[in-house]
XYZ file of C-alpha atoms in Angstrom:
542
model
C 16.214 35.837 -99.661
C 13.518 33.161 -99.454
C 10.305 33.638 -101.376
C 7.157 32.796 -99.417
C 4.161 30.811 -100.629
C 1.163 30.886 -98.285
C -1.362 28.073 -98.856
C -4.879 28.547 -97.509
C -8.070 26.504 -97.836
C -11.766 27.209 -98.173
C -15.279 25.724 -98.438
C -14.578 22.507 -96.495
C -11.732 20.913 -94.562
C -9.772 17.836 -95.676
C -9.408 19.059 -99.263
C -5.716 18.216 -99.202
C -3.792 21.412 -98.461
C -0.978 19.385 -96.937
C -0.698 17.141 -99.971
C -0.908 20.130 -102.325
C 1.848 21.896 -100.396
C 4.036 18.798 -100.438
C 3.459 18.231 -104.161
C 4.331 21.838 -104.975
C 7.464 21.525 -102.869
C 8.436 18.396 -104.817
C 7.865 20.170 -108.144
C 10.007 23.140 -107.155
C 12.695 20.732 -105.955
C 12.554 18.942 -109.307
C 13.409 22.280 -110.924
C 16.512 22.564 -108.754
C 15.205 24.861 -106.018
C 15.763 24.418 -102.299
C 12.491 24.316 -100.359
C 11.184 24.102 -96.819
C 7.592 23.586 -95.673
C 5.794 24.746 -92.545
C 2.364 24.234 -90.977
C 0.531 26.884 -88.937
C -2.296 25.265 -86.968
C -5.035 27.439 -85.402
C -6.141 25.017 -82.662
C -5.411 25.854 -79.024
C -3.530 22.658 -78.124
C 0.160 23.290 -77.568
C 0.901 20.326 -79.838
C -1.011 17.274 -81.161
C 0.728 14.925 -78.726
C -2.118 14.657 -76.216
C -4.922 14.722 -78.799
C -6.869 11.576 -79.605
C -6.001 10.045 -82.986
C -9.734 10.148 -83.707
C -9.588 13.933 -83.267
C -6.431 14.727 -85.153
C -5.075 11.636 -86.830
C -1.449 10.635 -86.548
C 1.074 12.531 -84.446
C 4.172 12.996 -86.587
C 7.489 13.120 -84.712
C 10.581 14.945 -85.956
C 14.248 14.142 -85.392
C 14.538 16.927 -82.844
C 11.654 15.572 -80.783
C 8.664 17.675 -81.809
C 5.156 16.187 -81.841
C 3.618 17.757 -84.930
C 0.773 17.702 -87.416
C 0.552 14.736 -89.800
C 0.975 17.079 -92.783
C 4.660 17.346 -91.897
C 4.821 13.672 -92.831
C 3.581 14.574 -96.322
C 6.229 17.277 -96.524
C 9.039 14.868 -95.657
C 7.795 12.035 -97.853
C 7.519 14.255 -100.916
C 10.654 16.376 -100.505
C 12.995 14.372 -98.286
C 13.640 17.529 -96.216
C 13.638 16.535 -92.511
C 10.977 18.427 -90.577
C 11.943 20.234 -87.385
C 10.449 21.746 -84.250
C 10.335 25.113 -86.015
C 8.183 23.792 -88.858
C 4.914 23.464 -86.929
C 3.228 25.996 -84.680
C -0.174 26.069 -82.985
C -2.230 28.830 -81.405
C -1.532 27.110 -78.088
C 2.222 27.509 -78.497
C 1.797 31.108 -79.686
C -0.241 32.051 -76.614
C 2.082 30.065 -74.334
C 5.018 32.133 -75.562
C 3.114 35.434 -75.322
C 1.952 34.752 -71.765
C 5.492 33.808 -70.740
C 6.764 37.105 -72.177
C 4.025 39.078 -70.437
C 4.870 37.429 -67.088
C 8.555 38.307 -67.572
C 7.627 41.925 -68.290
C 8.889 41.853 -71.858
C 5.990 44.042 -73.006
C 6.887 46.788 -70.518
C 3.368 47.087 -69.167
C 1.663 47.385 -72.563
C -1.807 45.934 -73.077
C -1.282 42.561 -74.784
C -3.544 42.215 -77.828
C -4.110 39.977 -80.841
C -2.763 42.783 -83.024
C 0.152 43.314 -82.835
C 1.358 40.782 -80.268
C -0.225 37.555 -81.527
C 0.279 38.401 -85.183
C 3.894 39.405 -84.518
C 4.589 35.993 -82.942
C 3.037 34.245 -85.948
C 5.119 36.325 -88.354
C 8.281 35.639 -86.364
C 7.587 31.921 -86.601
C 7.018 32.034 -90.368
C 10.273 33.935 -90.888
C 12.378 31.842 -88.485
C 15.500 30.007 -89.706
C 15.109 30.408 -93.480
C 18.308 28.371 -94.047
C 18.960 30.086 -97.389
C 16.058 28.223 -99.003
C 14.676 29.473 -102.298
C 11.034 28.898 -101.343
C 9.344 28.690 -97.935
C 5.885 27.118 -98.198
C 3.590 27.907 -95.268
C 0.285 26.065 -94.979
C -2.441 27.604 -92.815
C -4.600 24.965 -91.142
C -8.391 25.024 -91.177
C -10.555 26.959 -93.637
C -11.020 30.635 -94.315
C -13.794 31.989 -92.084
C -12.856 29.916 -89.040
C -12.667 32.225 -86.047
C -9.534 30.430 -84.773
C -7.698 31.170 -87.998
C -8.260 34.924 -88.147
C -4.967 35.902 -86.433
C -3.057 33.689 -88.868
C -4.733 35.181 -91.931
C -4.075 38.668 -90.574
C -0.426 37.768 -89.954
C 0.198 36.541 -93.496
C -1.649 39.574 -94.884
C 0.790 41.767 -92.991
C 3.765 39.663 -94.072
C 3.044 40.165 -97.754
C 3.233 43.915 -97.221
C 6.383 43.707 -95.111
C 8.389 41.378 -97.344
C 10.107 42.830 -100.418
C 7.780 43.359 -103.375
C 7.311 40.121 -105.282
C 8.545 37.874 -102.473
C 5.208 36.417 -101.333
C 2.164 34.928 -103.032
C -1.110 33.367 -101.871
C -2.406 30.023 -103.127
C -5.993 29.212 -102.175
C -7.278 25.641 -102.306
C -11.002 25.376 -102.805
C -13.762 23.026 -103.964
C -15.757 22.829 -107.192
C -18.521 20.340 -106.336
C -20.513 18.399 -108.925
C -24.271 18.419 -108.307
C -25.711 15.223 -109.849
C -29.296 16.505 -110.000
C -28.149 19.561 -111.957
C -25.552 17.626 -113.936
C -22.925 20.350 -113.602
C -20.032 21.668 -111.567
C -20.847 24.581 -109.293
C -18.415 27.485 -108.872
C -20.389 29.455 -106.284
C -18.697 27.856 -103.205
C -15.338 28.925 -104.605
C -16.599 32.416 -105.297
C -17.843 32.754 -101.723
C -14.615 31.354 -100.312
C -12.499 33.857 -102.218
C -14.892 36.657 -101.254
C -14.365 35.728 -97.594
C -10.608 35.722 -98.104
C -10.652 39.104 -99.859
C -12.798 40.574 -97.085
C -9.871 40.126 -94.684
C -7.424 41.704 -97.107
C -5.999 38.697 -98.950
C -6.253 38.432 -102.722
C -5.184 34.953 -103.908
C -2.686 34.810 -106.763
C -3.592 31.243 -107.714
C -6.633 29.066 -107.163
C -6.201 25.336 -106.810
C -9.657 23.875 -107.464
C -10.454 20.382 -106.216
C -12.923 18.545 -108.452
C -13.805 14.979 -109.336
C -13.909 15.724 -113.084
C -12.413 18.102 -115.629
C -13.294 21.782 -115.210
C -14.472 23.180 -118.596
C -12.696 26.307 -119.920
C -15.866 28.376 -119.588
C -16.092 27.513 -115.904
C -12.444 28.419 -115.376
C -12.979 31.801 -117.027
C -16.039 32.346 -114.839
C -14.044 31.560 -111.692
C -11.233 33.847 -112.828
C -13.677 36.693 -113.524
C -15.485 36.524 -110.192
C -12.382 35.790 -108.112
C -10.108 38.394 -109.714
C -7.371 35.998 -110.859
C -5.981 35.192 -114.277
C -7.712 32.315 -116.057
C -4.427 30.410 -116.472
C -3.984 30.555 -112.697
C -7.195 28.656 -112.029
C -5.598 25.235 -111.633
C -7.640 22.031 -111.659
C -6.755 19.650 -108.825
C -8.523 16.502 -109.928
C -8.808 13.272 -107.966
C -5.761 11.070 -108.609
C -5.347 7.298 -108.640
C -2.334 7.636 -106.356
C -1.180 10.463 -104.111
C 2.238 10.030 -105.709
C 0.732 10.985 -109.065
C -0.281 14.385 -107.664
C 3.036 16.165 -108.484
C 2.821 14.880 -112.057
C -0.859 15.837 -112.349
C -0.217 19.338 -110.991
C 2.686 19.788 -113.386
C 0.475 18.792 -116.313
C -1.977 21.484 -115.191
C 0.840 24.040 -115.087
C 0.716 24.639 -111.340
C 4.467 25.010 -110.774
C 4.881 27.133 -113.908
C 2.166 29.541 -112.776
C 3.676 29.792 -109.297
C 7.005 30.794 -110.821
C 5.263 33.265 -113.130
C 3.557 34.833 -110.100
C 7.045 35.505 -108.721
C 8.219 36.841 -112.071
C 10.633 33.930 -112.592
C 10.825 33.207 -116.321
C 14.125 31.345 -116.726
C 13.507 28.406 -114.366
C 14.875 25.034 -115.551
C 12.389 22.357 -116.573
C 11.712 19.830 -113.809
C 13.186 16.333 -113.797
C 10.197 14.195 -112.841
C 11.637 10.803 -113.807
C 11.768 9.656 -110.160
C 8.046 10.375 -109.699
C 7.198 8.701 -112.994
C 9.020 5.565 -111.836
C 7.278 5.631 -108.440
C 3.832 5.961 -110.024
C 4.565 3.184 -112.529
C 5.667 0.748 -109.797
C 2.708 1.702 -107.615
C -0.033 1.516 -110.239
C 1.344 -1.351 -112.321
C 2.570 -3.921 -109.760
C 3.688 -7.438 -110.619
C 1.784 -9.023 -107.731
C 0.076 -8.295 -104.432
C 0.209 -9.192 -100.755
C -2.200 -8.759 -97.864
C -0.949 -7.302 -94.593
C -3.125 -7.421 -91.469
C -2.748 -4.250 -89.400
C -4.010 -5.114 -85.918
C -4.626 -1.860 -84.058
C -7.053 0.054 -81.857
C -7.657 3.151 -84.020
C -8.577 1.364 -87.241
C -11.830 3.346 -87.473
C -9.790 6.356 -88.635
C -7.071 5.483 -91.124
C -5.342 8.868 -90.677
C -4.278 7.625 -87.238
C -1.811 5.400 -89.111
C -1.026 7.708 -92.052
C 2.759 7.267 -92.117
C 2.351 3.544 -91.530
C 0.059 3.185 -94.543
C 2.484 5.083 -96.732
C 5.513 3.132 -95.479
C 3.752 -0.140 -96.370
C 3.060 1.294 -99.807
C 6.740 2.204 -100.128
C 7.663 -1.369 -99.208
C 5.351 -2.523 -101.981
C 6.935 -0.107 -104.462
C 10.383 -1.470 -103.530
C 9.168 -5.014 -104.275
C 6.881 -4.056 -107.207
C 3.776 -5.434 -105.499
C 0.500 -3.929 -104.366
C 0.045 -3.978 -100.593
C -3.545 -4.608 -99.543
C -4.126 -3.610 -95.928
C -6.628 -5.650 -93.916
C -7.587 -3.405 -90.987
C -8.402 -5.418 -87.867
C -9.608 -4.116 -84.516
C -7.478 -5.786 -81.852
C -10.411 -5.799 -79.409
C -12.196 -8.293 -81.656
C -9.396 -10.798 -80.995
C -10.232 -10.654 -77.294
C -13.680 -12.073 -78.031
C -12.986 -14.259 -81.037
C -10.303 -16.659 -82.262
C -7.549 -14.609 -83.912
C -6.890 -17.424 -86.386
C -10.322 -16.937 -87.953
C -9.324 -13.416 -88.987
C -5.602 -13.894 -89.654
C -5.686 -17.121 -91.640
C -4.405 -16.439 -95.134
C -2.744 -13.043 -94.588
C 0.851 -12.732 -95.752
C 2.096 -10.553 -92.900
C 0.933 -9.119 -89.574
C 1.807 -5.655 -88.343
C 0.943 -4.429 -84.853
C 1.479 -0.648 -84.658
C 2.027 1.745 -81.795
C -0.658 2.746 -79.324
C -1.349 3.551 -75.701
C -3.489 1.978 -72.982
C -4.804 -1.445 -72.049
C -7.757 -1.453 -74.462
C -7.102 -4.007 -77.193
C -3.719 -5.045 -75.767
C -4.656 -8.698 -75.247
C -5.830 -8.865 -78.853
C -2.449 -7.604 -80.027
C -0.754 -10.260 -77.899
C -2.861 -12.924 -79.615
C -1.891 -11.536 -83.024
C 1.786 -11.823 -82.083
C 1.242 -15.367 -80.832
C -0.456 -16.381 -84.082
C 2.418 -14.944 -86.140
C 5.088 -16.625 -84.002
C 3.456 -20.042 -83.939
C 2.368 -20.091 -87.591
C 5.572 -18.670 -89.071
C 3.803 -15.627 -90.526
C 5.983 -12.500 -90.982
C 5.440 -10.210 -87.990
C 6.363 -6.554 -87.587
C 5.783 -5.004 -84.150
C 6.230 -1.251 -83.843
C 6.603 0.405 -80.413
C 3.606 -1.009 -78.498
C 3.593 -3.864 -81.032
C 7.110 -4.819 -79.982
C 6.174 -4.690 -76.289
C 3.153 -6.951 -76.789
C 5.273 -9.448 -78.748
C 7.777 -9.594 -75.872
C 4.987 -10.079 -73.301
C 3.541 -12.869 -75.476
C 6.897 -14.648 -75.591
C 7.384 -14.198 -71.852
C 4.028 -15.822 -71.130
C 4.110 -18.680 -73.623
C 7.823 -19.427 -74.087
C 9.447 -18.378 -70.805
C 6.527 -19.482 -68.623
C 6.079 -16.086 -66.975
C 2.310 -16.347 -66.765
C 1.746 -12.944 -65.146
C 3.944 -11.087 -67.618
C 2.485 -7.634 -68.233
C 3.204 -3.919 -68.539
C 3.040 -1.344 -65.754
C 1.111 0.778 -68.246
C -1.857 -1.466 -67.478
C -1.479 -1.188 -63.690
C 0.609 -2.775 -60.908
C 2.091 -6.154 -61.854
C 4.351 -8.772 -60.283
C 6.120 -9.348 -63.601
C 6.830 -5.944 -65.215
C 8.169 -7.169 -68.549
C 7.457 -3.642 -69.805
C 7.942 -0.711 -67.428
C 7.700 3.065 -67.301
C 10.897 4.819 -68.311
C 12.052 7.151 -65.535
C 15.334 8.270 -67.045
C 17.338 8.021 -70.255
C 20.216 9.738 -71.988
C 19.721 12.313 -74.749
C 23.034 13.496 -76.120
C 25.173 14.215 -73.065
C 22.249 14.921 -70.749
C 20.188 12.691 -68.488
C 16.419 13.075 -68.905
C 14.157 12.201 -65.963
C 10.375 11.672 -65.814
C 7.900 10.742 -63.088
C 4.646 8.815 -63.304
C 2.733 11.873 -62.044
C 4.213 14.248 -64.627
C 2.368 15.997 -67.448
C 1.517 13.929 -70.510
C 2.313 16.542 -73.146
C 5.808 16.415 -74.603
C 7.220 14.251 -71.786
C 7.901 11.041 -73.661
C 11.138 9.814 -75.123
C 10.770 11.788 -78.322
C 12.829 12.210 -81.458
C 15.887 10.551 -82.940
C 18.048 8.233 -80.828
C 20.903 6.008 -81.857
C 20.989 2.240 -81.443
C 23.689 -0.392 -81.873
C 22.848 -3.606 -83.747
C 24.367 -7.027 -83.125
C 26.604 -8.069 -86.011
C 25.114 -10.977 -87.957
C 21.572 -10.327 -86.784
C 18.668 -10.087 -89.204
C 18.225 -6.364 -88.602
C 21.932 -5.692 -89.088
C 21.688 -7.418 -92.469
C 18.541 -5.437 -93.339
C 20.107 -2.090 -92.420
C 23.469 -3.008 -93.911
C 25.302 -1.811 -90.794
C 25.388 -1.885 -87.006
C 24.673 1.766 -86.121
C 21.282 3.388 -86.741
C 19.277 6.453 -85.712
C 15.480 6.252 -85.502
C 12.615 8.328 -84.118
C 10.911 7.426 -80.850
C 7.617 8.289 -79.148
C 6.993 6.252 -75.993
C 6.975 6.229 -72.200
C 7.310 2.495 -71.563
C 10.199 0.229 -72.440
C 10.996 -3.496 -72.307
C 12.574 -4.234 -68.928
C 16.250 -5.022 -69.468
C 16.273 -7.312 -66.410
C 14.180 -9.888 -68.313
C 16.310 -9.940 -71.478
C 18.497 -12.891 -70.462
C 15.503 -15.104 -69.602
C 13.824 -14.236 -72.885
C 16.940 -14.833 -74.950
C 17.273 -18.249 -73.321
C 13.950 -19.257 -74.943
C 14.737 -18.055 -78.462
C 14.390 -14.280 -78.620
C 17.307 -12.076 -79.597
C 17.573 -8.455 -78.505
C 19.495 -7.451 -81.587
C 19.395 -3.682 -81.066
C 20.250 -1.786 -77.877
C 20.760 1.829 -76.898
C 24.442 2.874 -76.994
C 24.694 2.516 -73.198
C 23.318 -1.032 -73.451
C 20.411 -0.382 -71.064
C 17.391 0.024 -73.347
C 16.235 -2.778 -75.679
C 15.452 -1.229 -79.074
C 14.921 -4.266 -81.310
C 13.875 -7.857 -80.729
C 13.828 -10.630 -83.314
C 13.339 -14.383 -83.486
C 16.282 -15.772 -85.469
C 14.651 -19.094 -86.446
C 11.410 -17.439 -87.640
C 10.933 -16.483 -91.322
C 10.573 -12.788 -90.335
C 9.736 -11.684 -86.796
C 10.974 -8.238 -85.785
C 9.819 -5.793 -83.115
C 11.209 -2.288 -82.818
C 10.716 0.266 -80.040
C 10.901 3.203 -82.463
C 8.750 4.307 -85.416
C 10.541 3.494 -88.684
C 7.480 4.527 -90.723
C 8.294 8.174 -89.978
C 11.439 8.076 -92.109
C 10.164 6.133 -95.103
C 9.776 7.850 -98.481
C 8.498 6.617 -101.858
C 11.887 7.271 -103.459
C 13.732 5.850 -100.419
C 11.633 3.098 -98.747
C 12.623 2.282 -95.189
C 14.719 -0.927 -95.232
C 12.576 -2.624 -92.565
C 9.379 -2.099 -94.551
C 11.036 -3.182 -97.799
C 12.299 -6.355 -96.082
C 8.955 -7.027 -94.352
C 7.050 -6.830 -97.642
C 9.696 -9.017 -99.302
C 9.040 -11.625 -96.594
C 5.291 -11.251 -97.182
C 5.828 -11.917 -100.884
C 7.614 -15.163 -99.992
C 4.797 -16.041 -97.591
C 2.224 -15.465 -100.344
C 3.824 -18.239 -102.358
C 3.351 -20.652 -99.455
C -0.289 -19.874 -98.639
């Protein structure tokens, strides 16, 4: 039976519960255990899909088409275990399910209440599909004391009592701030956080204490005394030079050993951390560096492009170079000459996005890359803008545009109204709901033999994750190929363009899907590895 590790947070948000959960999962994996990670989010949205990136950061998409929290990206990148629909739940989905049951009469006329109905749904989610894993790690979003999180804390409190003795532990992530005027670390916020947690019936087994400097032994003993935990289970979580050093740092602090001790496991094999040591070495001791311009519309919040940032880093690790990201607001290019900002970069990446704002700036970025021979990587919206740019300036279709921006005489990019998923036809209308109605999840594509992308992938059949409503209009493909573009990847039925490239360009590739979602530090996505390799070559020419 799976053992459960519940990870909670206190004091402030953004301490890194997701990263801590992922790192612990990686450490347990390195000891030979099978793990799975889940995120329980207290917000009322059904999923993050309709939330602004400025509100929630990146929307992470799974193979089975779920729009989930960005922490699931950490889980996949650190463990390689593909996330699924059942690995992320929100209060919105919980209440949606409860209301549906109440309307069907499933509760037989009973008064529907937070306890037991809401907490039972949360517990059912946490226990769903254990898949014979050794450890199930469940992260609770938000911080202890948040009113939205109370049903989740109550649910995991109940679960510990209902699971067999010794099959569940609580890990609490907290903050030990340094007060410069006093010249010392302060433990009181942690004490108050644990007091709040204990007041709702949860006694943490381990404390993971974020700090920007070493925590002296006396302070650890003080925390242990006031928080009712063993001193050796007060684990320092110090700032790291690289997020990929976090598993190694936690292991040095004894985090994984103390977790196993809390479960009474004494004969666990020592972890093999050689892969992580190699990753950290290549990341922190590169042999060179390149600069990649990321031209987007959400550059004010880097978490909006979390997987993208990490995938670029992975491409750098594969080529033993440091990737410096130059964040550029695409709206600026609509007022100023793009060349002024892009001159000297070694590669240009235009990521996904929605809406007309900043679109013309992205088109100018694609034009600069095409005309100057600078490596270009267009992802989702970035591919669409590159195709519109080519239609306007190579094929002479001056009014080329996307129906996403409004009615147009030349719909180079149009709204998808139907597509095939498995053996079923999926249909959408322009007036339909926004949430969960896109082409989501993993879809196959066929690559043209001899094309650049076929060489990069090392084959002609791929499966990648999608998140979009608009698609390049197949009816324009022939005209665009006549002026030098090559649609080198198509859906299996040959109707949906998935990849475009320019064969006589050093490196110009646009993809309709999101390859960044499948990249990992120990297994960089081939497109990102190839893109950074091209940027390295470009750096020698600049």
